[in-house]
Each structure stands twice: as structure tokens, then as C-alpha cells.
Amino acid sequence: MAFPYKHFLLIGATAGIGKAMAECLVEHGAKVTAVGRRKDRLDAFVQKYGADKAQGIVFDIAETEKIPQFAKEVMEQSPDIDSIFLNAGIQQPFNLTKPETFDLQKFQYEVHVNFTSIVALTHAFLPYLKAKTSPVSFIITGTNLAIIPAATLPAYSASKTALNVYTLCFREQLRHSTDIKVIEISPPPVQTELHDYMGPAGAQLGMPIDQFTKLAYEGLLAGKDQIVIGEIQPKEIFNDVLTKRREGFEILSSVLLKHQ
């Protein structure tokens, strides 16, 4: 099928999956407005691909009070944006059994960035996408750990599980009132800067970024609304939980939404 989106706003585009997907999309003919905190990397992205295909905006999504104005300015400057790609996230391990070393503020910040800020962004950009008559979408990067959490990553797993639930609900509600597509990409561990806290071993953890990017793009091109790449072992349990959870959600939704 033909790829329906021409101009992506990609949040979290200066490293890891976001950077790789931004480059992939431009190389396949789309325009990308990249958003991140590191101006030098955004400038390098624009210089590499040219201002006709790439733009860069410095913004910190943790500053959620600024998101409505950010969305307004972005859409005024680039009204042709037709896909909001929400990719930003952070990951740190936490030992919940040691109150003397557990950093509650850091834990809450990770949940805020990974979940609350994404909710704020979808809320801010929704009116602009609803006003369009051409195909539009939200693309949200989750993780397989939203289905089977990692005991050493409670903030990351919990925030991404919340994001997965929010994405399911957001998609289902929009499906009954708009043509906006909500797509979730669910990665396995991928070789990115996300694992830098692990030291040198982190760089080799997971699927090579090029392989992941290829599979993610193929899923987008195929029109899937849930792109699950890889699986947590044992894969039979992971796939069973994933399938039955969505089936159960859709059955419950069909009942609840009748009463709205």
C-alpha cells in the first residue's frame, strides 16, 4: 500500500530509535520535523538531509506546561504535518527494597517523561489532526516490557504499561468518532543509548538498530496499528498474553462504549 503520511513531527529524534526512524522516514521520501533537547544533533540532521526534507526544533517534553503553546507554534509553522510520532523515553533501574538509596524524585520523573508527557502531547495535537481531511496519525513507541514487565526496571515498565493502556483506549475512542489512526510500535531491547546506564555492555544489548528500523518501517508501510517486534522469552507465553489481552480489551470496549 502507498504510505499515506508525508510530514512527520518526530519527538525524541536526537538519539536511538527516534533518530533512526527520522532518518529512515526521510530516506523513504517523507519530510521530518525532528524534536529533541540537543540542538547540535538536530542541526546535524537538518544539514545531512537539507531544509526541504528536515527541520529541527529544540524542546523538552518534560516541561508539560509549555506543550500547548509548542503544539500551536509547530502547527502554525508547518500546517502540513500529518503524523505525530511520539518516541521519547528514558530508562533507569531502581531497587525498591532499599529506601535509603531509592530516589523517588528520579522515579517520578521517569514516569512523567515516559507517560504523562505523551498524554499531554496527544491532547495538545489532537484538535489539529481532527481538523484535517487527509489521512493523519499518532505513532507511539512503547515496549514489549509493557506486556511482560522487567523487575529491575519498575519505573520504565510501569510507565510504558500505562502508555500501552492509554494507547489502547485512545485508539478505541477515536475509532468511533474520527479517522485518526493510532499506531503503537512495541520494540524489544534495541542497541541504543537507552541502555548507557549499563556501561559498555549496554551498547550490545538487544536487536541491532538497523534491523529494528527496517521491521518498524515495514510495519508502518503495511498499515498495522500495533507493530510488535520480537518477543520476550518464552515467546509462546508473551504472544498468548499479548493476543488475549487485546481481545479481552476489545470485548469489554464494545460493551462500555455502547453506554456513552
PDB file of C-alpha atoms in Angstrom:
ATOM      1  CA  MET A   1       0.000   0.000   0.000  1.00  0.00           C
ATOM      2  CA  ALA A   2       1.080   3.625  -0.523  1.00  0.00           C
ATOM      3  CA  PHE A   3       2.405   5.351   2.571  1.00  0.00           C
ATOM      4  CA  PRO A   4      -0.235   7.970   3.449  1.00  0.00           C
ATOM      5  CA  TYR A   5       1.800  10.351   5.646  1.00  0.00           C
ATOM      6  CA  LYS A   6       4.049  12.993   4.135  1.00  0.00           C
ATOM      7  CA  HIS A   7       5.296  15.133   7.050  1.00  0.00           C
ATOM      8  CA  PHE A   8       6.141  13.671  10.446  1.00  0.00           C
ATOM      9  CA  LEU A   9       6.672  15.552  13.681  1.00  0.00           C
ATOM     10  CA  LEU A  10       9.028  13.164  15.481  1.00  0.00           C
ATOM     11  CA  ILE A  11       9.501  13.721  19.219  1.00  0.00           C
ATOM     12  CA  GLY A  12      12.695  12.295  20.698  1.00  0.00           C
ATOM     13  CA  ALA A  13      14.613  12.376  17.433  1.00  0.00           C
ATOM     14  CA  THR A  14      18.161  13.060  18.600  1.00  0.00           C
ATOM     15  CA  ALA A  15      19.120   9.536  19.688  1.00  0.00           C
ATOM     16  CA  GLY A  16      18.280   5.859  19.493  1.00  0.00           C
ATOM     17  CA  ILE A  17      15.076   4.688  17.863  1.00  0.00           C
ATOM     18  CA  GLY A  18      13.855   8.230  17.259  1.00  0.00           C
ATOM     19  CA  LYS A  19      16.969   9.271  15.369  1.00  0.00           C
ATOM     20  CA  ALA A  20      16.990   6.066  13.337  1.00  0.00           C
ATOM     21  CA  MET A  21      13.313   6.363  12.428  1.00  0.00           C
ATOM     22  CA  ALA A  22      13.690  10.041  11.496  1.00  0.00           C
ATOM     23  CA  GLU A  23      16.478   9.154   9.076  1.00  0.00           C
ATOM     24  CA  CYS A  24      14.546   6.171   7.727  1.00  0.00           C
ATOM     25  CA  LEU A  25      11.443   8.237   7.018  1.00  0.00           C
ATOM     26  CA  VAL A  26      13.381  10.982   5.232  1.00  0.00           C
ATOM     27  CA  GLU A  27      15.268   8.417   3.174  1.00  0.00           C
ATOM     28  CA  HIS A  28      11.931   6.936   2.084  1.00  0.00           C
ATOM     29  CA  GLY A  29      10.643  10.276   0.858  1.00  0.00           C
ATOM     30  CA  ALA A  30       8.867  11.839   3.829  1.00  0.00           C
ATOM     31  CA  LYS A  31       9.603  15.160   5.471  1.00  0.00           C
ATOM     32  CA  VAL A  32      10.513  15.090   9.168  1.00  0.00           C
ATOM     33  CA  THR A  33      10.426  17.828  11.763  1.00  0.00           C
ATOM     34  CA  ALA A  34      12.679  16.441  14.460  1.00  0.00           C
ATOM     35  CA  VAL A  35      12.237  17.455  18.098  1.00  0.00           C
ATOM     36  CA  GLY A  36      14.694  16.941  20.950  1.00  0.00           C
ATOM     37  CA  ARG A  37      16.794  18.655  23.580  1.00  0.00           C
ATOM     38  CA  ARG A  38      20.160  18.544  21.788  1.00  0.00           C
ATOM     39  CA  LYS A  39      20.461  21.345  19.260  1.00  0.00           C
ATOM     40  CA  ASP A  40      23.758  20.116  17.845  1.00  0.00           C
ATOM     41  CA  ARG A  41      22.199  16.804  16.836  1.00  0.00           C
ATOM     42  CA  LEU A  42      19.136  18.492  15.358  1.00  0.00           C
ATOM     43  CA  ASP A  43      21.375  20.815  13.346  1.00  0.00           C
ATOM     44  CA  ALA A  44      23.368  17.817  12.086  1.00  0.00           C
ATOM     45  CA  PHE A  45      20.127  16.102  10.997  1.00  0.00           C
ATOM     46  CA  VAL A  46      18.996  19.155   9.019  1.00  0.00           C
ATOM     47  CA  GLN A  47      22.446  19.612   7.482  1.00  0.00           C
ATOM     48  CA  LYS A  48      22.586  15.952   6.447  1.00  0.00           C
ATOM     49  CA  TYR A  49      19.237  15.900   4.640  1.00  0.00           C
ATOM     50  CA  GLY A  50      18.576  19.535   3.738  1.00  0.00           C
ATOM     51  CA  ALA A  51      15.997  22.035   4.937  1.00  0.00           C
ATOM     52  CA  ASP A  52      13.489  20.920   2.295  1.00  0.00           C
ATOM     53  CA  LYS A  53      13.276  17.461   3.906  1.00  0.00           C
ATOM     54  CA  ALA A  54      14.305  18.023   7.525  1.00  0.00           C
ATOM     55  CA  GLN A  55      13.637  20.568  10.232  1.00  0.00           C
ATOM     56  CA  GLY A  56      14.737  20.693  13.863  1.00  0.00           C
ATOM     57  CA  ILE A  57      13.051  22.104  16.967  1.00  0.00           C
ATOM     58  CA  VAL A  58      14.634  22.201  20.415  1.00  0.00           C
ATOM     59  CA  PHE A  59      12.058  21.306  23.056  1.00  0.00           C
ATOM     60  CA  ASP A  60      11.944  19.399  26.349  1.00  0.00           C
ATOM     61  CA  ILE A  61       8.695  17.443  26.636  1.00  0.00           C
ATOM     62  CA  ALA A  62       9.155  17.168  30.408  1.00  0.00           C
ATOM     63  CA  GLU A  63       8.026  20.809  30.548  1.00  0.00           C
ATOM     64  CA  THR A  64       4.406  19.798  30.029  1.00  0.00           C
ATOM     65  CA  GLU A  65       3.059  23.253  30.880  1.00  0.00           C
ATOM     66  CA  LYS A  66       4.670  24.510  27.657  1.00  0.00           C
ATOM     67  CA  ILE A  67       3.254  21.780  25.415  1.00  0.00           C
ATOM     68  CA  PRO A  68       0.017  23.564  24.328  1.00  0.00           C
ATOM     69  CA  GLN A  69       1.961  26.584  23.068  1.00  0.00           C
ATOM     70  CA  PHE A  70       4.558  24.290  21.487  1.00  0.00           C
ATOM     71  CA  ALA A  71       1.829  22.454  19.553  1.00  0.00           C
ATOM     72  CA  LYS A  72       0.245  25.716  18.434  1.00  0.00           C
ATOM     73  CA  GLU A  73       3.523  27.127  17.130  1.00  0.00           C
ATOM     74  CA  VAL A  74       4.516  23.884  15.405  1.00  0.00           C
ATOM     75  CA  MET A  75       1.225  23.562  13.536  1.00  0.00           C
ATOM     76  CA  GLU A  76       1.187  27.223  12.560  1.00  0.00           C
ATOM     77  CA  GLN A  77       4.700  26.903  11.121  1.00  0.00           C
ATOM     78  CA  SER A  78       4.087  23.524   9.451  1.00  0.00           C
ATOM     79  CA  PRO A  79       0.350  23.045   8.846  1.00  0.00           C
ATOM     80  CA  ASP A  80       1.080  20.109   6.522  1.00  0.00           C
ATOM     81  CA  ILE A  81       2.219  17.873   9.417  1.00  0.00           C
ATOM     82  CA  ASP A  82       0.014  14.790   9.225  1.00  0.00           C
ATOM     83  CA  SER A  83       1.644  12.376  11.678  1.00  0.00           C
ATOM     84  CA  ILE A  84       2.741  12.943  15.271  1.00  0.00           C
ATOM     85  CA  PHE A  85       5.421  10.363  16.153  1.00  0.00           C
ATOM     86  CA  LEU A  86       5.900  10.206  19.943  1.00  0.00           C
ATOM     87  CA  ASN A  87       9.080   8.359  20.717  1.00  0.00           C
ATOM     88  CA  ALA A  88      10.829   9.986  23.683  1.00  0.00           C
ATOM     89  CA  GLY A  89      11.649   7.977  26.792  1.00  0.00           C
ATOM     90  CA  ILE A  90      14.207   7.267  29.497  1.00  0.00           C
ATOM     91  CA  GLN A  91      15.166   4.106  31.390  1.00  0.00           C
ATOM     92  CA  GLN A  92      16.894   3.591  34.733  1.00  0.00           C
ATOM     93  CA  PRO A  93      16.995   0.625  37.132  1.00  0.00           C
ATOM     94  CA  PHE A  94      15.534   1.013  40.629  1.00  0.00           C
ATOM     95  CA  ASN A  95      15.943  -1.202  43.689  1.00  0.00           C
ATOM     96  CA  LEU A  96      12.641  -0.820  45.516  1.00  0.00           C
ATOM     97  CA  THR A  97      13.833  -2.784  48.559  1.00  0.00           C
ATOM     98  CA  LYS A  98      16.375  -0.176  49.699  1.00  0.00           C
ATOM     99  CA  PRO A  99      14.623   3.016  50.859  1.00  0.00           C
ATOM    100  CA  GLU A 100      17.981   4.517  51.792  1.00  0.00           C
ATOM    101  CA  THR A 101      19.093   4.565  48.130  1.00  0.00           C
ATOM    102  CA  PHE A 102      15.775   4.645  46.265  1.00  0.00           C
ATOM    103  CA  ASP A 103      15.376   8.008  44.515  1.00  0.00           C
ATOM    104  CA  LEU A 104      11.647   8.766  44.455  1.00  0.00           C
ATOM    105  CA  GLN A 105      12.095  12.026  42.555  1.00  0.00           C
ATOM    106  CA  LYS A 106      14.021  10.295  39.776  1.00  0.00           C
ATOM    107  CA  PHE A 107      11.402   7.519  39.663  1.00  0.00           C
ATOM    108  CA  GLN A 108       8.578  10.041  39.306  1.00  0.00           C
ATOM    109  CA  TYR A 109      10.469  11.995  36.645  1.00  0.00           C
ATOM    110  CA  GLU A 110      10.880   8.852  34.531  1.00  0.00           C
ATOM    111  CA  VAL A 111       7.143   8.124  34.758  1.00  0.00           C
ATOM    112  CA  HIS A 112       6.434  11.761  33.890  1.00  0.00           C
ATOM    113  CA  VAL A 113       8.596  11.724  30.757  1.00  0.00           C
ATOM    114  CA  ASN A 114       7.570   8.271  29.558  1.00  0.00           C
ATOM    115  CA  PHE A 115       3.843   8.601  30.202  1.00  0.00           C
ATOM    116  CA  THR A 116       2.413  11.931  31.378  1.00  0.00           C
ATOM    117  CA  SER A 117       4.221  13.997  28.762  1.00  0.00           C
ATOM    118  CA  ILE A 118       2.968  11.725  25.962  1.00  0.00           C
ATOM    119  CA  VAL A 119      -0.613  12.128  27.173  1.00  0.00           C
ATOM    120  CA  ALA A 120      -0.112  15.904  27.206  1.00  0.00           C
ATOM    121  CA  LEU A 121       1.268  15.836  23.654  1.00  0.00           C
ATOM    122  CA  THR A 122      -1.616  13.799  22.238  1.00  0.00           C
ATOM    123  CA  HIS A 123      -4.077  16.123  23.967  1.00  0.00           C
ATOM    124  CA  ALA A 124      -2.374  19.223  22.540  1.00  0.00           C
ATOM    125  CA  PHE A 125      -2.092  17.979  18.953  1.00  0.00           C
ATOM    126  CA  LEU A 126      -5.466  16.210  18.714  1.00  0.00           C
ATOM    127  CA  PRO A 127      -7.503  19.298  17.687  1.00  0.00           C
ATOM    128  CA  TYR A 128      -5.130  19.971  14.792  1.00  0.00           C
ATOM    129  CA  LEU A 129      -5.344  16.421  13.454  1.00  0.00           C
ATOM    130  CA  LYS A 130      -9.125  16.316  13.875  1.00  0.00           C
ATOM    131  CA  ALA A 131      -9.421  19.378  11.663  1.00  0.00           C
ATOM    132  CA  LYS A 132      -7.679  17.672   8.732  1.00  0.00           C
ATOM    133  CA  THR A 133      -9.447  15.794   5.945  1.00  0.00           C
ATOM    134  CA  SER A 134      -6.399  13.848   4.703  1.00  0.00           C
ATOM    135  CA  PRO A 135      -5.053  10.709   6.449  1.00  0.00           C
ATOM    136  CA  VAL A 136      -3.469  11.525   9.819  1.00  0.00           C
ATOM    137  CA  SER A 137      -1.983   9.526  12.668  1.00  0.00           C
ATOM    138  CA  PHE A 138      -0.377   9.362  16.048  1.00  0.00           C
ATOM    139  CA  ILE A 139       2.524   6.898  16.254  1.00  0.00           C
ATOM    140  CA  ILE A 140       3.565   5.951  19.784  1.00  0.00           C
ATOM    141  CA  THR A 141       6.680   3.987  20.693  1.00  0.00           C
ATOM    142  CA  GLY A 142       6.051   1.591  23.554  1.00  0.00           C
ATOM    143  CA  THR A 143       7.936  -1.558  24.522  1.00  0.00           C
ATOM    144  CA  ASN A 144       7.428  -5.283  24.918  1.00  0.00           C
ATOM    145  CA  LEU A 145       8.055  -4.681  28.630  1.00  0.00           C
ATOM    146  CA  ALA A 146       4.596  -3.114  28.765  1.00  0.00           C
ATOM    147  CA  ILE A 147       3.242  -6.654  28.378  1.00  0.00           C
ATOM    148  CA  ILE A 148       5.784  -8.558  30.494  1.00  0.00           C
ATOM    149  CA  PRO A 149       7.494  -6.103  32.895  1.00  0.00           C
ATOM    150  CA  ALA A 150      11.135  -6.214  33.929  1.00  0.00           C
ATOM    151  CA  ALA A 151      11.581  -6.486  37.710  1.00  0.00           C
ATOM    152  CA  THR A 152      14.717  -4.329  37.656  1.00  0.00           C
ATOM    153  CA  LEU A 153      13.013  -1.562  35.653  1.00  0.00           C
ATOM    154  CA  PRO A 154       9.856  -0.748  37.626  1.00  0.00           C
ATOM    155  CA  ALA A 155       9.535   2.905  36.539  1.00  0.00           C
ATOM    156  CA  TYR A 156      10.131   2.113  32.874  1.00  0.00           C
ATOM    157  CA  SER A 157       7.884  -0.952  32.840  1.00  0.00           C
ATOM    158  CA  ALA A 158       5.067   0.748  34.763  1.00  0.00           C
ATOM    159  CA  SER A 159       5.160   3.948  32.715  1.00  0.00           C
ATOM    160  CA  LYS A 160       5.193   2.052  29.438  1.00  0.00           C
ATOM    161  CA  THR A 161       2.372  -0.229  30.621  1.00  0.00           C
ATOM    162  CA  ALA A 162       0.351   2.882  31.431  1.00  0.00           C
ATOM    163  CA  LEU A 163       1.216   4.244  27.976  1.00  0.00           C
ATOM    164  CA  ASN A 164       0.103   0.987  26.341  1.00  0.00           C
ATOM    165  CA  VAL A 165      -3.241   1.115  28.162  1.00  0.00           C
ATOM    166  CA  TYR A 166      -3.664   4.776  27.252  1.00  0.00           C
ATOM    167  CA  THR A 167      -2.878   3.990  23.605  1.00  0.00           C
ATOM    168  CA  LEU A 168      -5.467   1.196  23.506  1.00  0.00           C
ATOM    169  CA  CYS A 169      -8.137   3.480  24.973  1.00  0.00           C
ATOM    170  CA  PHE A 170      -7.157   6.456  22.831  1.00  0.00           C
ATOM    171  CA  ARG A 171      -7.297   4.357  19.644  1.00  0.00           C
ATOM    172  CA  GLU A 172     -10.621   2.776  20.535  1.00  0.00           C
ATOM    173  CA  GLN A 173     -12.317   6.056  21.398  1.00  0.00           C
ATOM    174  CA  LEU A 174     -11.025   7.840  18.292  1.00  0.00           C
ATOM    175  CA  ARG A 175     -12.073   4.916  16.100  1.00  0.00           C
ATOM    176  CA  HIS A 176     -15.728   5.636  16.829  1.00  0.00           C
ATOM    177  CA  SER A 177     -15.586   9.371  16.146  1.00  0.00           C
ATOM    178  CA  THR A 178     -12.705  10.165  13.753  1.00  0.00           C
ATOM    179  CA  ASP A 179     -10.487   8.732  11.019  1.00  0.00           C
ATOM    180  CA  ILE A 180      -7.318   9.394  13.032  1.00  0.00           C
ATOM    181  CA  LYS A 181      -5.132   6.310  13.167  1.00  0.00           C
ATOM    182  CA  VAL A 182      -3.300   5.463  16.393  1.00  0.00           C
ATOM    183  CA  ILE A 183      -0.305   3.207  15.831  1.00  0.00           C
ATOM    184  CA  GLU A 184       1.796   1.606  18.551  1.00  0.00           C
ATOM    185  CA  ILE A 185       5.293   0.305  17.893  1.00  0.00           C
ATOM    186  CA  SER A 186       6.357  -2.222  20.531  1.00  0.00           C
ATOM    187  CA  PRO A 187      10.129  -2.837  20.406  1.00  0.00           C
ATOM    188  CA  PRO A 188      12.269  -5.472  22.064  1.00  0.00           C
ATOM    189  CA  PRO A 189      15.562  -4.285  23.595  1.00  0.00           C
ATOM    190  CA  VAL A 190      17.383  -2.398  20.833  1.00  0.00           C
ATOM    191  CA  GLN A 191      21.038  -1.380  20.691  1.00  0.00           C
ATOM    192  CA  THR A 192      20.683   2.321  21.561  1.00  0.00           C
ATOM    193  CA  GLU A 193      21.791   4.906  24.127  1.00  0.00           C
ATOM    194  CA  LEU A 194      18.794   3.956  26.271  1.00  0.00           C
ATOM    195  CA  HIS A 195      20.983   1.323  27.946  1.00  0.00           C
ATOM    196  CA  ASP A 196      24.004   3.546  28.622  1.00  0.00           C
ATOM    197  CA  TYR A 197      23.451   3.186  32.380  1.00  0.00           C
ATOM    198  CA  MET A 198      24.666  -0.408  31.991  1.00  0.00           C
ATOM    199  CA  GLY A 199      28.112   0.687  30.878  1.00  0.00           C
ATOM    200  CA  PRO A 200      29.855  -0.810  27.804  1.00  0.00           C
ATOM    201  CA  ALA A 201      27.616  -3.895  27.876  1.00  0.00           C
ATOM    202  CA  GLY A 202      24.551  -1.745  27.236  1.00  0.00           C
ATOM    203  CA  ALA A 203      25.653  -0.890  23.713  1.00  0.00           C
ATOM    204  CA  GLN A 204      25.405  -4.559  22.710  1.00  0.00           C
ATOM    205  CA  LEU A 205      22.079  -5.287  24.384  1.00  0.00           C
ATOM    206  CA  GLY A 206      19.258  -6.206  22.049  1.00  0.00           C
ATOM    207  CA  MET A 207      18.441  -6.056  18.366  1.00  0.00           C
ATOM    208  CA  PRO A 208      20.706  -4.011  16.053  1.00  0.00           C
ATOM    209  CA  ILE A 209      19.094  -0.636  15.404  1.00  0.00           C
ATOM    210  CA  ASP A 210      19.169  -1.055  11.606  1.00  0.00           C
ATOM    211  CA  GLN A 211      17.276  -4.338  11.823  1.00  0.00           C
ATOM    212  CA  PHE A 212      14.682  -2.850  14.153  1.00  0.00           C
ATOM    213  CA  THR A 213      14.191   0.238  11.977  1.00  0.00           C
ATOM    214  CA  LYS A 214      13.637  -1.882   8.872  1.00  0.00           C
ATOM    215  CA  LEU A 215      10.991  -4.000  10.621  1.00  0.00           C
ATOM    216  CA  ALA A 216       9.274  -0.973  12.146  1.00  0.00           C
ATOM    217  CA  TYR A 217       9.078   0.804   8.801  1.00  0.00           C
ATOM    218  CA  GLU A 218       7.715  -2.327   7.123  1.00  0.00           C
ATOM    219  CA  GLY A 219       5.012  -2.485   9.799  1.00  0.00           C
ATOM    220  CA  LEU A 220       4.085   1.157   9.206  1.00  0.00           C
ATOM    221  CA  LEU A 221       4.018   0.598   5.451  1.00  0.00           C
ATOM    222  CA  ALA A 222       1.728  -2.409   5.919  1.00  0.00           C
ATOM    223  CA  GLY A 223      -0.805  -0.241   7.736  1.00  0.00           C
ATOM    224  CA  LYS A 224      -0.692  -2.092  11.052  1.00  0.00           C
ATOM    225  CA  ASP A 225      -1.979  -0.310  14.151  1.00  0.00           C
ATOM    226  CA  GLN A 226       0.119  -2.479  16.505  1.00  0.00           C
ATOM    227  CA  ILE A 227       3.649  -3.296  15.381  1.00  0.00           C
ATOM    228  CA  VAL A 228       5.195  -5.816  17.765  1.00  0.00           C
ATOM    229  CA  ILE A 229       8.825  -6.574  17.000  1.00  0.00           C
ATOM    230  CA  GLY A 230      10.500  -9.525  18.661  1.00  0.00           C
ATOM    231  CA  GLU A 231       9.123 -11.046  21.811  1.00  0.00           C
ATOM    232  CA  ILE A 232      10.061 -11.737  25.405  1.00  0.00           C
ATOM    233  CA  GLN A 233      11.007 -15.341  26.066  1.00  0.00           C
ATOM    234  CA  PRO A 234       9.302 -17.707  26.328  1.00  0.00           C
ATOM    235  CA  LYS A 235       7.668 -16.291  23.214  1.00  0.00           C
ATOM    236  CA  GLU A 236       4.630 -18.593  23.453  1.00  0.00           C
ATOM    237  CA  ILE A 237       3.610 -17.002  26.764  1.00  0.00           C
ATOM    238  CA  PHE A 238       4.350 -13.467  25.552  1.00  0.00           C
ATOM    239  CA  ASN A 239       2.329 -13.854  22.347  1.00  0.00           C
ATOM    240  CA  ASP A 240      -0.537 -15.532  24.207  1.00  0.00           C
ATOM    241  CA  VAL A 241      -0.734 -12.706  26.756  1.00  0.00           C
ATOM    242  CA  LEU A 242      -0.479 -10.063  24.030  1.00  0.00           C
ATOM    243  CA  THR A 243      -3.242 -11.594  21.885  1.00  0.00           C
ATOM    244  CA  LYS A 244      -5.683 -12.401  24.692  1.00  0.00           C
ATOM    245  CA  ARG A 245      -5.186  -9.023  26.352  1.00  0.00           C
ATOM    246  CA  ARG A 246      -6.194  -7.134  23.217  1.00  0.00           C
ATOM    247  CA  GLU A 247      -9.084  -9.499  22.540  1.00  0.00           C
ATOM    248  CA  GLY A 248     -10.359  -9.004  26.073  1.00  0.00           C
ATOM    249  CA  PHE A 249      -9.951  -5.242  25.792  1.00  0.00           C
ATOM    250  CA  GLU A 250     -11.953  -5.099  22.567  1.00  0.00           C
ATOM    251  CA  ILE A 251     -14.771  -7.213  24.011  1.00  0.00           C
ATOM    252  CA  LEU A 252     -15.029  -5.023  27.104  1.00  0.00           C
ATOM    253  CA  SER A 253     -14.837  -1.850  24.998  1.00  0.00           C
ATOM    254  CA  SER A 254     -17.721  -2.964  22.795  1.00  0.00           C
ATOM    255  CA  VAL A 255     -19.886  -3.175  25.899  1.00  0.00           C
ATOM    256  CA  LEU A 256     -18.746   0.015  27.622  1.00  0.00           C
ATOM    257  CA  LEU A 257     -18.820   2.317  24.601  1.00  0.00           C
ATOM    258  CA  LYS A 258     -22.483   1.485  23.946  1.00  0.00           C
ATOM    259  CA  HIS A 259     -23.343   3.428  27.079  1.00  0.00           C
ATOM    260  CA  GLN A 260     -21.523   6.620  26.156  1.00  0.00           C
TER     261      GLN A 260
END
